[in-house]
Amino acid sequence: MNAVDDGSGIGFSLVWLNDKDGNLWMCDADANGNVYAYTILAGDLLEGEGPELIGLQDVAFDEEDPQAIAEQVCAAYPEGGGMVAAVVADGLGFDPGFIVFVADSAGAYHLCNATGVAAVWAFEPVGELIDLTGIETS
């Protein structure tokens, strides 16, 4: 579907894929084809509770900064909270979405895909190379 710089500052790309069943996948990879995050986006992980998680109630989202909302909900998602390390538009072009790198309280990094209406579509650990052996790619 699309590929964009993932915003990490180390030259990785975020690649969006549709599989044969029409599912949307998010893949974070380097120029050598090494994959560091690979997940299907199946729905809002917060099931619509994102605004409440970050203290937004009865808000008109068109009056809020969508990137700030995505950053807040991504930082609030891990148990114990986290800190935003980097953020970039996710390249999908709808419901403005953002890739937010979050450091959790233990210092581990996660790639979060969130929207300007406080929905979290993916939250994956990054930093370790993923072994894709045996994963169907067609």
PDB file of C-alpha atoms in Angstrom:
ATOM      1  CA  MET A   1       0.000   0.000   0.000  1.00  0.00           C
ATOM      2  CA  ASN A   2       2.616   2.521   1.078  1.00  0.00           C
ATOM      3  CA  ALA A   3       6.049   2.895   2.661  1.00  0.00           C
ATOM      4  CA  VAL A   4       7.338   5.839   4.688  1.00  0.00           C
ATOM      5  CA  ASP A   5      10.303   6.659   6.900  1.00  0.00           C
ATOM      6  CA  ASP A   6       9.278   5.359  10.319  1.00  0.00           C
ATOM      7  CA  GLY A   7      10.538   8.435  12.171  1.00  0.00           C
ATOM      8  CA  SER A   8      13.012   6.509  14.316  1.00  0.00           C
ATOM      9  CA  GLY A   9      15.951   8.459  12.921  1.00  0.00           C
ATOM     10  CA  ILE A  10      17.905   5.312  12.050  1.00  0.00           C
ATOM     11  CA  GLY A  11      16.740   4.791   8.473  1.00  0.00           C
ATOM     12  CA  PHE A  12      13.991   2.231   8.977  1.00  0.00           C
ATOM     13  CA  SER A  13      10.843   2.189   6.877  1.00  0.00           C
ATOM     14  CA  LEU A  14       7.271   1.537   7.842  1.00  0.00           C
ATOM     15  CA  VAL A  15       5.654  -0.576   5.143  1.00  0.00           C
ATOM     16  CA  TRP A  16       1.887  -1.049   4.887  1.00  0.00           C
ATOM     17  CA  LEU A  17       0.677  -4.257   3.257  1.00  0.00           C
ATOM     18  CA  ASN A  18      -2.645  -5.836   2.378  1.00  0.00           C
ATOM     19  CA  ASP A  19      -2.740  -9.611   2.386  1.00  0.00           C
ATOM     20  CA  LYS A  20      -4.831 -11.787   0.081  1.00  0.00           C
ATOM     21  CA  ASP A  21      -7.757 -11.550   2.536  1.00  0.00           C
ATOM     22  CA  GLY A  22      -7.678  -7.739   2.601  1.00  0.00           C
ATOM     23  CA  ASN A  23      -6.160  -7.492   6.096  1.00  0.00           C
ATOM     24  CA  LEU A  24      -3.898  -4.513   6.798  1.00  0.00           C
ATOM     25  CA  TRP A  25      -0.388  -5.269   8.078  1.00  0.00           C
ATOM     26  CA  MET A  26       2.243  -2.933   9.501  1.00  0.00           C
ATOM     27  CA  CYS A  27       5.887  -3.879   8.946  1.00  0.00           C
ATOM     28  CA  ASP A  28       8.885  -1.929  10.272  1.00  0.00           C
ATOM     29  CA  ALA A  29      12.063  -2.905   8.433  1.00  0.00           C
ATOM     30  CA  ASP A  30      15.534  -1.712   7.533  1.00  0.00           C
ATOM     31  CA  ALA A  31      17.076  -1.401   4.059  1.00  0.00           C
ATOM     32  CA  ASN A  32      18.547  -4.918   4.354  1.00  0.00           C
ATOM     33  CA  GLY A  33      15.114  -6.484   4.741  1.00  0.00           C
ATOM     34  CA  ASN A  34      15.431  -7.122   8.484  1.00  0.00           C
ATOM     35  CA  VAL A  35      12.048  -6.833  10.190  1.00  0.00           C
ATOM     36  CA  TYR A  36      11.644  -5.345  13.661  1.00  0.00           C
ATOM     37  CA  ALA A  37       7.847  -5.123  13.963  1.00  0.00           C
ATOM     38  CA  TYR A  38       5.225  -7.009  11.986  1.00  0.00           C
ATOM     39  CA  THR A  39       1.601  -7.014  13.016  1.00  0.00           C
ATOM     40  CA  ILE A  40      -1.914  -7.097  11.667  1.00  0.00           C
ATOM     41  CA  LEU A  41      -4.142  -4.127  12.422  1.00  0.00           C
ATOM     42  CA  ALA A  42      -7.393  -5.744  13.463  1.00  0.00           C
ATOM     43  CA  GLY A  43      -9.048  -2.917  15.385  1.00  0.00           C
ATOM     44  CA  ASP A  44      -8.647  -0.430  18.183  1.00  0.00           C
ATOM     45  CA  LEU A  45      -6.717  -2.148  20.983  1.00  0.00           C
ATOM     46  CA  LEU A  46      -8.433   0.180  23.453  1.00  0.00           C
ATOM     47  CA  GLU A  47     -11.907  -0.612  22.089  1.00  0.00           C
ATOM     48  CA  GLY A  48     -12.931   3.043  22.039  1.00  0.00           C
ATOM     49  CA  GLU A  49     -11.673   3.781  25.569  1.00  0.00           C
ATOM     50  CA  GLY A  50      -8.654   5.857  24.453  1.00  0.00           C
ATOM     51  CA  PRO A  51     -10.196   9.270  25.122  1.00  0.00           C
ATOM     52  CA  GLU A  52     -11.043   8.301  28.702  1.00  0.00           C
ATOM     53  CA  LEU A  53      -7.562   6.817  29.206  1.00  0.00           C
ATOM     54  CA  ILE A  54      -5.993  10.217  28.529  1.00  0.00           C
ATOM     55  CA  GLY A  55      -8.694  12.308  30.203  1.00  0.00           C
ATOM     56  CA  LEU A  56     -10.577  13.487  27.109  1.00  0.00           C
ATOM     57  CA  GLN A  57     -14.310  13.360  27.619  1.00  0.00           C
ATOM     58  CA  ASP A  58     -16.956  14.908  25.390  1.00  0.00           C
ATOM     59  CA  VAL A  59     -14.278  16.507  23.273  1.00  0.00           C
ATOM     60  CA  ALA A  60     -14.675  17.818  19.746  1.00  0.00           C
ATOM     61  CA  PHE A  61     -11.674  16.134  18.116  1.00  0.00           C
ATOM     62  CA  ASP A  62     -11.574  18.675  15.300  1.00  0.00           C
ATOM     63  CA  GLU A  63     -10.583  21.259  17.925  1.00  0.00           C
ATOM     64  CA  GLU A  64      -7.666  19.184  19.237  1.00  0.00           C
ATOM     65  CA  ASP A  65      -4.157  18.542  17.858  1.00  0.00           C
ATOM     66  CA  PRO A  66      -4.362  14.987  16.429  1.00  0.00           C
ATOM     67  CA  GLN A  67      -0.637  14.336  16.819  1.00  0.00           C
ATOM     68  CA  ALA A  68      -0.704  15.378  20.486  1.00  0.00           C
ATOM     69  CA  ILE A  69      -3.638  13.036  21.108  1.00  0.00           C
ATOM     70  CA  ALA A  70      -1.814  10.125  19.420  1.00  0.00           C
ATOM     71  CA  GLU A  71       1.305  10.829  21.486  1.00  0.00           C
ATOM     72  CA  GLN A  72      -0.690  10.977  24.732  1.00  0.00           C
ATOM     73  CA  VAL A  73      -2.580   7.744  24.139  1.00  0.00           C
ATOM     74  CA  CYS A  74       0.586   5.875  23.072  1.00  0.00           C
ATOM     75  CA  ALA A  75       2.456   7.085  26.170  1.00  0.00           C
ATOM     76  CA  ALA A  76      -0.461   6.048  28.378  1.00  0.00           C
ATOM     77  CA  TYR A  77      -0.868   2.589  26.817  1.00  0.00           C
ATOM     78  CA  PRO A  78       1.950   0.639  28.513  1.00  0.00           C
ATOM     79  CA  GLU A  79       1.442  -0.397  32.126  1.00  0.00           C
ATOM     80  CA  GLY A  80       3.197   2.231  34.195  1.00  0.00           C
ATOM     81  CA  GLY A  81       3.141   4.699  31.307  1.00  0.00           C
ATOM     82  CA  GLY A  82       5.866   5.665  28.918  1.00  0.00           C
ATOM     83  CA  MET A  83       7.725   8.539  27.311  1.00  0.00           C
ATOM     84  CA  VAL A  84       7.474   9.585  23.657  1.00  0.00           C
ATOM     85  CA  ALA A  85      10.823   9.235  21.885  1.00  0.00           C
ATOM     86  CA  ALA A  86       9.806  10.072  18.292  1.00  0.00           C
ATOM     87  CA  VAL A  87       6.664  10.608  16.218  1.00  0.00           C
ATOM     88  CA  VAL A  88       5.843  10.769  12.511  1.00  0.00           C
ATOM     89  CA  ALA A  89       2.712  10.565  10.343  1.00  0.00           C
ATOM     90  CA  ASP A  90       2.008   6.913   9.561  1.00  0.00           C
ATOM     91  CA  GLY A  91       1.610   7.422   5.810  1.00  0.00           C
ATOM     92  CA  LEU A  92      -1.827   5.855   5.494  1.00  0.00           C
ATOM     93  CA  GLY A  93      -3.578   9.172   4.941  1.00  0.00           C
ATOM     94  CA  PHE A  94      -6.802   8.572   6.820  1.00  0.00           C
ATOM     95  CA  ASP A  95      -8.060   9.455  10.324  1.00  0.00           C
ATOM     96  CA  PRO A  96      -4.799  11.069  10.797  1.00  0.00           C
ATOM     97  CA  GLY A  97      -2.586   8.312  12.075  1.00  0.00           C
ATOM     98  CA  PHE A  98       0.833   8.515  13.645  1.00  0.00           C
ATOM     99  CA  ILE A  99       3.717   6.226  14.465  1.00  0.00           C
ATOM    100  CA  VAL A 100       4.897   6.992  17.975  1.00  0.00           C
ATOM    101  CA  PHE A 101       7.983   5.390  19.482  1.00  0.00           C
ATOM    102  CA  VAL A 102       7.487   4.999  23.230  1.00  0.00           C
ATOM    103  CA  ALA A 103       9.999   4.052  25.910  1.00  0.00           C
ATOM    104  CA  ASP A 104       8.238   2.188  28.711  1.00  0.00           C
ATOM    105  CA  SER A 105       9.147   2.434  32.401  1.00  0.00           C
ATOM    106  CA  ALA A 106      11.655  -0.433  31.996  1.00  0.00           C
ATOM    107  CA  GLY A 107      13.403   1.357  29.109  1.00  0.00           C
ATOM    108  CA  ALA A 108      12.117  -0.941  26.354  1.00  0.00           C
ATOM    109  CA  TYR A 109      10.959   0.702  23.120  1.00  0.00           C
ATOM    110  CA  HIS A 110       7.634   0.131  21.407  1.00  0.00           C
ATOM    111  CA  LEU A 111       6.211   1.192  18.069  1.00  0.00           C
ATOM    112  CA  CYS A 112       2.680   2.494  18.537  1.00  0.00           C
ATOM    113  CA  ASN A 113       0.262   3.262  15.711  1.00  0.00           C
ATOM    114  CA  ALA A 114      -2.441   5.611  16.970  1.00  0.00           C
ATOM    115  CA  THR A 115      -4.923   8.105  15.592  1.00  0.00           C
ATOM    116  CA  GLY A 116      -5.942  11.648  16.413  1.00  0.00           C
ATOM    117  CA  VAL A 117      -9.111  10.309  18.059  1.00  0.00           C
ATOM    118  CA  ALA A 118      -7.127   8.252  20.634  1.00  0.00           C
ATOM    119  CA  ALA A 119      -7.467   4.847  18.980  1.00  0.00           C
ATOM    120  CA  VAL A 120      -4.423   2.537  19.231  1.00  0.00           C
ATOM    121  CA  TRP A 121      -4.158   0.178  16.264  1.00  0.00           C
ATOM    122  CA  ALA A 122      -0.818  -1.434  17.092  1.00  0.00           C
ATOM    123  CA  PHE A 123       1.623  -1.486  19.975  1.00  0.00           C
ATOM    124  CA  GLU A 124       4.655  -3.641  19.304  1.00  0.00           C
ATOM    125  CA  PRO A 125       8.069  -3.987  20.961  1.00  0.00           C
ATOM    126  CA  VAL A 126      10.963  -2.954  18.711  1.00  0.00           C
ATOM    127  CA  GLY A 127      14.688  -3.388  18.915  1.00  0.00           C
ATOM    128  CA  GLU A 128      15.007  -7.113  18.357  1.00  0.00           C
ATOM    129  CA  LEU A 129      15.118  -8.666  14.903  1.00  0.00           C
ATOM    130  CA  ILE A 130      12.000 -10.745  14.199  1.00  0.00           C
ATOM    131  CA  ASP A 131      12.432 -14.244  12.770  1.00  0.00           C
ATOM    132  CA  LEU A 132       9.881 -14.584   9.962  1.00  0.00           C
ATOM    133  CA  THR A 133      10.735 -18.244   9.266  1.00  0.00           C
ATOM    134  CA  GLY A 134       7.539 -20.142   8.586  1.00  0.00           C
ATOM    135  CA  ILE A 135       5.338 -17.069   8.190  1.00  0.00           C
ATOM    136  CA  GLU A 136       3.252 -17.205   5.023  1.00  0.00           C
ATOM    137  CA  THR A 137       3.986 -14.131   2.924  1.00  0.00           C
ATOM    138  CA  SER A 138       1.675 -14.580  -0.066  1.00  0.00           C
TER     139      SER A 138
END
